[in-house]
PDB file of C-alpha atoms in Angstrom:
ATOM      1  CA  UNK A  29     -39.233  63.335 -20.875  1.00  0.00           C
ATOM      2  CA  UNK A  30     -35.679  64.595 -21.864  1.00  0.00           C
ATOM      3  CA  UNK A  31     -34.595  68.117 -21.994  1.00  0.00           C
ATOM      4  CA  UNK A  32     -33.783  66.813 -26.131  1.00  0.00           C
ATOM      5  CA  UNK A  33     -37.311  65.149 -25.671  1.00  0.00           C
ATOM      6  CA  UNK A  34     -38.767  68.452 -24.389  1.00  0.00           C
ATOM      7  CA  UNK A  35     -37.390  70.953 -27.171  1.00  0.00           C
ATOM      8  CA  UNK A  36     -38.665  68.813 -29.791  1.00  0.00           C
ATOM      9  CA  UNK A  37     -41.981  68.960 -28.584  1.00  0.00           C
ATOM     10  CA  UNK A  38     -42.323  72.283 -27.964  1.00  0.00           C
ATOM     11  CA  UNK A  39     -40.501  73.152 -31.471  1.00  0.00           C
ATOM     12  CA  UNK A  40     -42.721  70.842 -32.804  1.00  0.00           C
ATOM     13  CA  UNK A  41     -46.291  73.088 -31.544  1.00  0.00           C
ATOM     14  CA  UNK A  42     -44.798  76.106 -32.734  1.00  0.00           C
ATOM     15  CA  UNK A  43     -43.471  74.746 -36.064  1.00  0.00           C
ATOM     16  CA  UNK A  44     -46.511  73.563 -37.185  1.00  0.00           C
ATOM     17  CA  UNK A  45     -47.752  77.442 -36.544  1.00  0.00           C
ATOM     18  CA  UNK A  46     -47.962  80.338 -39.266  1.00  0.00           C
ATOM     19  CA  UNK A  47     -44.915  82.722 -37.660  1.00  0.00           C
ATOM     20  CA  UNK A  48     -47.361  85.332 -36.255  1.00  0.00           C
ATOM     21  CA  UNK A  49     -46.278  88.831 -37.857  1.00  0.00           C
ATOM     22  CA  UNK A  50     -47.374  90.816 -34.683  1.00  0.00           C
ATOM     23  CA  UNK A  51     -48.973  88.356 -32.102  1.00  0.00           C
ATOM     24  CA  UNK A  52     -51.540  89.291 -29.757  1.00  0.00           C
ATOM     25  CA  UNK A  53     -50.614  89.724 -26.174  1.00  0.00           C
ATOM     26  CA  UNK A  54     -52.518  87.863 -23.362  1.00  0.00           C
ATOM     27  CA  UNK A  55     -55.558  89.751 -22.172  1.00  0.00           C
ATOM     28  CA  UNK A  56     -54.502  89.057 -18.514  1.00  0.00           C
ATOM     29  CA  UNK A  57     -51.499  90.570 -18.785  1.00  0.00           C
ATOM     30  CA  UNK A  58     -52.865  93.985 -20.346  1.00  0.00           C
ATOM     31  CA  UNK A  59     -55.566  94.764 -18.011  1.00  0.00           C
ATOM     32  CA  UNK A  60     -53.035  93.916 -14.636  1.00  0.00           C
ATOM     33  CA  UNK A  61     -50.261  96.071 -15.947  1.00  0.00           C
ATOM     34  CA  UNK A  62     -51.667  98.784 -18.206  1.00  0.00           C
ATOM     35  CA  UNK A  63     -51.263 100.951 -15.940  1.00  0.00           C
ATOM     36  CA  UNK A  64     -47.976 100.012 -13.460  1.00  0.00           C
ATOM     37  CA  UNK A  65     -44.535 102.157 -14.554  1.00  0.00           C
ATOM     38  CA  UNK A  66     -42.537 100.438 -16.403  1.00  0.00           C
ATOM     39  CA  UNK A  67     -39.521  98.784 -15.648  1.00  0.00           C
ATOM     40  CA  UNK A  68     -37.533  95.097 -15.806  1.00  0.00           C
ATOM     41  CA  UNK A  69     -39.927  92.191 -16.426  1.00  0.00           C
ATOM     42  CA  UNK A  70     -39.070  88.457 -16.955  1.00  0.00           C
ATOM     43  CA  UNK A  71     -41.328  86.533 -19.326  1.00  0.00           C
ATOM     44  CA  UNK A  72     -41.642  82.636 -18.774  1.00  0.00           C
ATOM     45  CA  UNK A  73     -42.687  80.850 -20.934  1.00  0.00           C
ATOM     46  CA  UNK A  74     -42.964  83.841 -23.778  1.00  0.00           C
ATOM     47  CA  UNK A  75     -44.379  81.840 -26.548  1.00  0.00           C
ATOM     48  CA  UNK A  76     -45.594  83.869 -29.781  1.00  0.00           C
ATOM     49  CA  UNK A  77     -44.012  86.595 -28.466  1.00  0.00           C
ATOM     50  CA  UNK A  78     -47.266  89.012 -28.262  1.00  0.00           C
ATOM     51  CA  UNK A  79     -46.537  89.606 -24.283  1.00  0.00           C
ATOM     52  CA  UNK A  80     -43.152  90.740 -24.696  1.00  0.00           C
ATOM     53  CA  UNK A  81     -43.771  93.079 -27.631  1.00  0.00           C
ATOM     54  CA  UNK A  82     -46.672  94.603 -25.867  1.00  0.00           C
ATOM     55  CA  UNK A  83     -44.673  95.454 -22.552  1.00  0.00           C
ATOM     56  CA  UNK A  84     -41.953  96.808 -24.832  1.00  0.00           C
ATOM     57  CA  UNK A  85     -44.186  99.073 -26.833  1.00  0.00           C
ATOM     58  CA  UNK A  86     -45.240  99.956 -23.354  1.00  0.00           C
ATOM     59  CA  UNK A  87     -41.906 101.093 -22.325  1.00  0.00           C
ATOM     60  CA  UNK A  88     -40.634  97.870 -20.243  1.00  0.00           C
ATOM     61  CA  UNK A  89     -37.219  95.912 -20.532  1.00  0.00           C
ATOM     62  CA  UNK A  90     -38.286  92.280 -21.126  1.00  0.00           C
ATOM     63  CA  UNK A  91     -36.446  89.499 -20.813  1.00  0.00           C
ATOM     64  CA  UNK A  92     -38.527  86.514 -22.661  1.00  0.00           C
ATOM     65  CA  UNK A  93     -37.840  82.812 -22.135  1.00  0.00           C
ATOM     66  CA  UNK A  94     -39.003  79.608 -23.453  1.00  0.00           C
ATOM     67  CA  UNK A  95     -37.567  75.935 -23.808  1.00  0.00           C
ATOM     68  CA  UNK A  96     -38.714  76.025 -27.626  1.00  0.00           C
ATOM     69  CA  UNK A  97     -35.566  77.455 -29.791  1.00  0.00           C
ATOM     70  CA  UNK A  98     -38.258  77.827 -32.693  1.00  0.00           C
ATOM     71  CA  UNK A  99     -40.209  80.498 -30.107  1.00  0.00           C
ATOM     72  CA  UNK A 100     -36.940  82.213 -29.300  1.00  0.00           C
ATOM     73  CA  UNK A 101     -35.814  83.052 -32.602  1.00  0.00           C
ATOM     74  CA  UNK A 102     -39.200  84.012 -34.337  1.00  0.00           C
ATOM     75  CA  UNK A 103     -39.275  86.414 -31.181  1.00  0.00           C
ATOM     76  CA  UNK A 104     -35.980  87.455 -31.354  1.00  0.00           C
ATOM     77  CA  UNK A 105     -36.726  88.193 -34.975  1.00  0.00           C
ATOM     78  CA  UNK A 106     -39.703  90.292 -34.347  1.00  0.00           C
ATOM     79  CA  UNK A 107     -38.322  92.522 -31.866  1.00  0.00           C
ATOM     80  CA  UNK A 108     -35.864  93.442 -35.019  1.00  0.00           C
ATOM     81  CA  UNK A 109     -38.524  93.894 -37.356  1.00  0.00           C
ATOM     82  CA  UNK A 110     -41.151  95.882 -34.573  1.00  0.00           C
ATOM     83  CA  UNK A 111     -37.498  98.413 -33.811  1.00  0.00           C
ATOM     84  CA  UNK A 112     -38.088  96.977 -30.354  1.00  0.00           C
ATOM     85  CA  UNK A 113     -34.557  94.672 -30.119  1.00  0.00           C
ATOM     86  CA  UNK A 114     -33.115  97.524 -27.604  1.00  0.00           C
ATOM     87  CA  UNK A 115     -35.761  96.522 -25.078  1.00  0.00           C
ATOM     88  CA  UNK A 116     -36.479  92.590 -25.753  1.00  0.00           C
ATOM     89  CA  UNK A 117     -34.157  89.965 -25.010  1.00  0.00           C
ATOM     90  CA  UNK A 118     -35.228  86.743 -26.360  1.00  0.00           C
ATOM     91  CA  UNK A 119     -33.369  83.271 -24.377  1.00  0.00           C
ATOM     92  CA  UNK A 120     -33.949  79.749 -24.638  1.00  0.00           C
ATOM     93  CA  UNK A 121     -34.217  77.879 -21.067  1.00  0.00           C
ATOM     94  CA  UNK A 122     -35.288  75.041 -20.156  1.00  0.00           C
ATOM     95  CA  UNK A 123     -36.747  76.182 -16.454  1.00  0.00           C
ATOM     96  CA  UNK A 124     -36.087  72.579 -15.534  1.00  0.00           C
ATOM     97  CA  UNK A 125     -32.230  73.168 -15.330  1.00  0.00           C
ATOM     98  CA  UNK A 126     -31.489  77.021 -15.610  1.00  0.00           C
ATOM     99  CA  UNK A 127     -33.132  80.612 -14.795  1.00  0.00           C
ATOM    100  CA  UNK A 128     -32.590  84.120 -16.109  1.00  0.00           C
ATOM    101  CA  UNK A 129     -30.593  85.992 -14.095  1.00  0.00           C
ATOM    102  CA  UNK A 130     -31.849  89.221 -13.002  1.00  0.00           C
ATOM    103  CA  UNK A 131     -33.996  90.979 -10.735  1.00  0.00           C
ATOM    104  CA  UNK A 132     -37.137  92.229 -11.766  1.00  0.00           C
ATOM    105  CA  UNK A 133     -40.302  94.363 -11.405  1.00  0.00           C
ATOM    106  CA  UNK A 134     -42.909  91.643 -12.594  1.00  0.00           C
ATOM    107  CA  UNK A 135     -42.152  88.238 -13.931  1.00  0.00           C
ATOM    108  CA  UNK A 136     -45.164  86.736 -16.093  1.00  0.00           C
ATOM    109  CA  UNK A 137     -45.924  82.825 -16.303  1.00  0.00           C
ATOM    110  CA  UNK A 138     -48.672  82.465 -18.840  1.00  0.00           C
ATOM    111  CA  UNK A 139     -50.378  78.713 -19.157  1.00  0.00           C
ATOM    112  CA  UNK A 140     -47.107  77.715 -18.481  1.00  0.00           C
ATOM    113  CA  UNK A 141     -49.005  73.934 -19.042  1.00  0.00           C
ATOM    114  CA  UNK A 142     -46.792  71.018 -20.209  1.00  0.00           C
ATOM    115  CA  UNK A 143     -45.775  67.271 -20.735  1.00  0.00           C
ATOM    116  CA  UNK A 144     -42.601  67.563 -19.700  1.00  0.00           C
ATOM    117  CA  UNK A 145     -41.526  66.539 -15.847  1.00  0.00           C
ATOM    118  CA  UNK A 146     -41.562  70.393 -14.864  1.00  0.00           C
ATOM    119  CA  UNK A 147     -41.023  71.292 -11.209  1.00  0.00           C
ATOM    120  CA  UNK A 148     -44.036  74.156 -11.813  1.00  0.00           C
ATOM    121  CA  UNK A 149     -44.059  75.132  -8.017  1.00  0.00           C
ATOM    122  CA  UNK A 150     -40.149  75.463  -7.664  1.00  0.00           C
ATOM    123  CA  UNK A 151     -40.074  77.211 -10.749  1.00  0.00           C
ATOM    124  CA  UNK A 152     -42.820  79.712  -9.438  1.00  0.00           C
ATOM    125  CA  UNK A 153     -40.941  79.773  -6.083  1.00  0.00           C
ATOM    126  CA  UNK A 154     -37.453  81.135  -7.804  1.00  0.00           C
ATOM    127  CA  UNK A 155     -39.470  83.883  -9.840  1.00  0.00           C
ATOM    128  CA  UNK A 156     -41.206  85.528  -6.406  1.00  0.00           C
ATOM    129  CA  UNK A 157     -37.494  85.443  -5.529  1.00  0.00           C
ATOM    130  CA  UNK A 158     -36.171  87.302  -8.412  1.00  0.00           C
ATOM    131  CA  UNK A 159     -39.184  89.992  -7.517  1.00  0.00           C
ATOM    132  CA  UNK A 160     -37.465  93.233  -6.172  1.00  0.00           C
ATOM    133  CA  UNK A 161     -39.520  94.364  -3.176  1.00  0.00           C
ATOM    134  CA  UNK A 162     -43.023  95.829  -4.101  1.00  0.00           C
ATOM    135  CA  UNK A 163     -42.788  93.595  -7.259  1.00  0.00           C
ATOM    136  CA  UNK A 164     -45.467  91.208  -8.831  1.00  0.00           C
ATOM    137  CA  UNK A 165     -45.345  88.021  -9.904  1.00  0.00           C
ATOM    138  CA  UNK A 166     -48.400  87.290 -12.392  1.00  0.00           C
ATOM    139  CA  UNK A 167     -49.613  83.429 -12.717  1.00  0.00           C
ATOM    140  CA  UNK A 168     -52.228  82.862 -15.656  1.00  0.00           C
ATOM    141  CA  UNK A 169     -53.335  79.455 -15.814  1.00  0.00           C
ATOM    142  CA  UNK A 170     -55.779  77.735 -17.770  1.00  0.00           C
ATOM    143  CA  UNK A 171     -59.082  76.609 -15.665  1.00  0.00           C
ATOM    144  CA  UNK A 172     -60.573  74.910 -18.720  1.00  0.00           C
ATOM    145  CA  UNK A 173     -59.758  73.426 -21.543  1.00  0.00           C
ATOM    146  CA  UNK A 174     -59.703  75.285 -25.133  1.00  0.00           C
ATOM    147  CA  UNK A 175     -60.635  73.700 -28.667  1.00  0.00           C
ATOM    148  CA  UNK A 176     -57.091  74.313 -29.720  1.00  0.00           C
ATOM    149  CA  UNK A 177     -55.322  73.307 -26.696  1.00  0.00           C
ATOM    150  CA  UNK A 178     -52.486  70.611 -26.947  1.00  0.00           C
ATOM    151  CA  UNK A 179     -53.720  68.972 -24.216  1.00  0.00           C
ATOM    152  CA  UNK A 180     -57.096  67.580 -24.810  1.00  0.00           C
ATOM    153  CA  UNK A 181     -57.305  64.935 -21.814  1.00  0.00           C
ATOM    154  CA  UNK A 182     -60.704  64.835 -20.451  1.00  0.00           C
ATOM    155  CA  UNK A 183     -59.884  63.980 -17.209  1.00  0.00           C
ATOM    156  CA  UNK A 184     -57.208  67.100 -16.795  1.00  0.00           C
ATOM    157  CA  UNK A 185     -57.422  68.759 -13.750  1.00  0.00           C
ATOM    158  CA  UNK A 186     -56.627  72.797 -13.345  1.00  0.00           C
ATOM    159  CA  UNK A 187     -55.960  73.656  -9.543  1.00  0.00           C
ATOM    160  CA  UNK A 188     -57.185  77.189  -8.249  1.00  0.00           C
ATOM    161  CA  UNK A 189     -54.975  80.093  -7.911  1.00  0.00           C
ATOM    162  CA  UNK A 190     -55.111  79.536  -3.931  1.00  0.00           C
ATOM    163  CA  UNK A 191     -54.345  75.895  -4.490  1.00  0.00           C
ATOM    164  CA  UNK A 192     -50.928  77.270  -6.499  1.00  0.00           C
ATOM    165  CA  UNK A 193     -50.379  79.997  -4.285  1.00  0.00           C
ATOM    166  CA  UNK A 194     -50.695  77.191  -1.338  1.00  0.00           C
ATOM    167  CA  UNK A 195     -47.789  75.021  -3.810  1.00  0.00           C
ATOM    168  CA  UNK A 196     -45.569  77.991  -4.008  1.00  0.00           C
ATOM    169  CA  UNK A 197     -44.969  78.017  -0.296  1.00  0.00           C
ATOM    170  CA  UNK A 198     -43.867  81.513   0.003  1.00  0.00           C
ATOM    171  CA  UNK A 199     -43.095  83.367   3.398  1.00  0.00           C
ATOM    172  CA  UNK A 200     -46.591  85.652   3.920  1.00  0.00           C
ATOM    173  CA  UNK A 201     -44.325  88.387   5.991  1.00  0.00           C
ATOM    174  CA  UNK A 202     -42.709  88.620   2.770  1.00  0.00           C
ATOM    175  CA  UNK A 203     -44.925  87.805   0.204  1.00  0.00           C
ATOM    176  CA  UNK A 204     -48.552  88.849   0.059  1.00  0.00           C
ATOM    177  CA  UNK A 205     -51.499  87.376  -2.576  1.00  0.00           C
ATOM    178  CA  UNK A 206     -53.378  90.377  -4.234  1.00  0.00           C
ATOM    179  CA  UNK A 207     -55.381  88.700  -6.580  1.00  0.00           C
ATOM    180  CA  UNK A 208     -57.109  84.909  -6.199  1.00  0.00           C
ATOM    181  CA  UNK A 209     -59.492  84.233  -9.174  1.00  0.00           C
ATOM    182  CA  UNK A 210     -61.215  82.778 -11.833  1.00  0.00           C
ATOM    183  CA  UNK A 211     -63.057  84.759 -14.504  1.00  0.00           C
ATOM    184  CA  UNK A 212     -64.046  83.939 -18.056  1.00  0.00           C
ATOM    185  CA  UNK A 213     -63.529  85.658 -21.444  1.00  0.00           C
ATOM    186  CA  UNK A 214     -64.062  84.319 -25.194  1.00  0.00           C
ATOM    187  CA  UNK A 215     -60.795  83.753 -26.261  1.00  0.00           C
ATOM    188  CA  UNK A 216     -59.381  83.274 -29.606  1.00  0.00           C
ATOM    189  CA  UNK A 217     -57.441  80.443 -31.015  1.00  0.00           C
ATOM    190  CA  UNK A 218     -54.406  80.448 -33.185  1.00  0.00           C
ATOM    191  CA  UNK A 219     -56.409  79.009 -36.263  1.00  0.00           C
ATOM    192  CA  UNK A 220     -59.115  82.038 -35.327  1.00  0.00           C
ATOM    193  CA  UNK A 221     -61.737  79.938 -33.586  1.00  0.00           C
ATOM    194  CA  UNK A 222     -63.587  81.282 -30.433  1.00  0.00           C
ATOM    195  CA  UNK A 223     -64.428  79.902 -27.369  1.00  0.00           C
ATOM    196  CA  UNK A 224     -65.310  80.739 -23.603  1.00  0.00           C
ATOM    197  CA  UNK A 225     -62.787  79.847 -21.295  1.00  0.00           C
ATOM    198  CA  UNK A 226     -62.314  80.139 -17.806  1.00  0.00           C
ATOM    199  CA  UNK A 227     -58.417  81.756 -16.613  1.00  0.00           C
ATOM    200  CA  UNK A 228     -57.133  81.084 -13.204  1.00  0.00           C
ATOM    201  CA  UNK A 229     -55.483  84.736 -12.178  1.00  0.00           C
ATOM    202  CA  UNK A 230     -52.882  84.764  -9.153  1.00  0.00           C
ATOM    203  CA  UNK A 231     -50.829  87.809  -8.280  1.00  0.00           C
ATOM    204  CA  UNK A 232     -48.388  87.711  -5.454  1.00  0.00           C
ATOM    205  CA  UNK A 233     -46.479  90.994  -4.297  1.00  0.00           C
ATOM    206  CA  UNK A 234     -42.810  90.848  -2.493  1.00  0.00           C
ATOM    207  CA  UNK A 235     -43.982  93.272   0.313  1.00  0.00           C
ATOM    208  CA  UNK A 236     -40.413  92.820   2.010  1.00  0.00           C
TER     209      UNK A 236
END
């Protein structure tokens, strides 16, 4: 798939959306850092937009990516409208070609799922490099399918959070895994049906 190929897609999924008017962050992401300090944190893959305008209500400098321009713009729009633009940066990057710049404190990659020929290990690897020491990088994958997922193949396969930590490769004198699981929630949908689903939860600390 093309990085043209790629955009369309992805503008595509979040054209055929209702622009959320204050999106919900991911439940993932509020219970692991409710309670750090804030600081810098790099979104991947930022969606709606409800991550980044959480962890800037919460007093964080986000920088929010995504390969969809359609994503990017209703995000960079909301930060205007929420009086949150000082603290949200909104880019479009396609993680196949180009990376924020930066350090950071945490950098978030939630379902970061797609169709598109995406290095997701390399891509994982450069973010635990942009940590700053004693930083987090938080991995929320899917571990079952929703109703409302774009990807309904039956025969999809989700690895475990040690199988990605195992395809991230990083040094463990440098980088240490704090958190390995899989635990269920019921989960809402963007058309407002519910459903259990399973999450696959990996955080990895820069310890050096």
């Amino acid at each position: 798939m093309s990085t043209d190929d790629a955009v369309r897609f992805w503008d595509d999924v979040y054209a055929a959306r209702p622009a959320a008017t204050d999106p919900r962050p991911n439940a993932r992401l509020t219970e692991t850092l409710a309670d750090l300090p804030p600081g810098d944190v790099l979104d991947l893959g930022c969606g709606a937009g409800g991550d980044a305008l959480w962890l800037a209500r919460q007093g964080w400098r986000v920088t929010a990516v995504d390969v969809s321009a359609v994503a990017v713009e209703r995000l960079a729009s909301l930060a205007v409208s929420h009086g949150l633009a000082d603290r949200i940066t909104a880019r479009r990057h396609d993680l196949r070609e180009s990376f924020p710049d930066g350090a950071f404190d945490v950098v978030c990659a939630h379902y970061l799922h797609t169709p598109l020929d995406l290095d997701r290990a390399a891509v994982l690897r450069r973010a635990a490099h942009a940590l700053r020491p004693g930083g987090r990088l938080l991995v929320v994958d899917h571990g079952s399918t929703a109703p409302w997922s774009w990807n309904q193949d039956p025969d999809v396969r989700y690895p475990a959070p040690r199988e990605v930590a195992a395809d991230i490769g990083l040094d463990p004198a440098v980088w240490t895994v704090e958190r390995a699981d899989s635990p269920r929630r019921v989960a809402t949908g963007p058309d407002g049906r519910t459903a259990e689903v399973t999450d696959h939860v990996l955080i990895v600390r820069r310890t050096a």
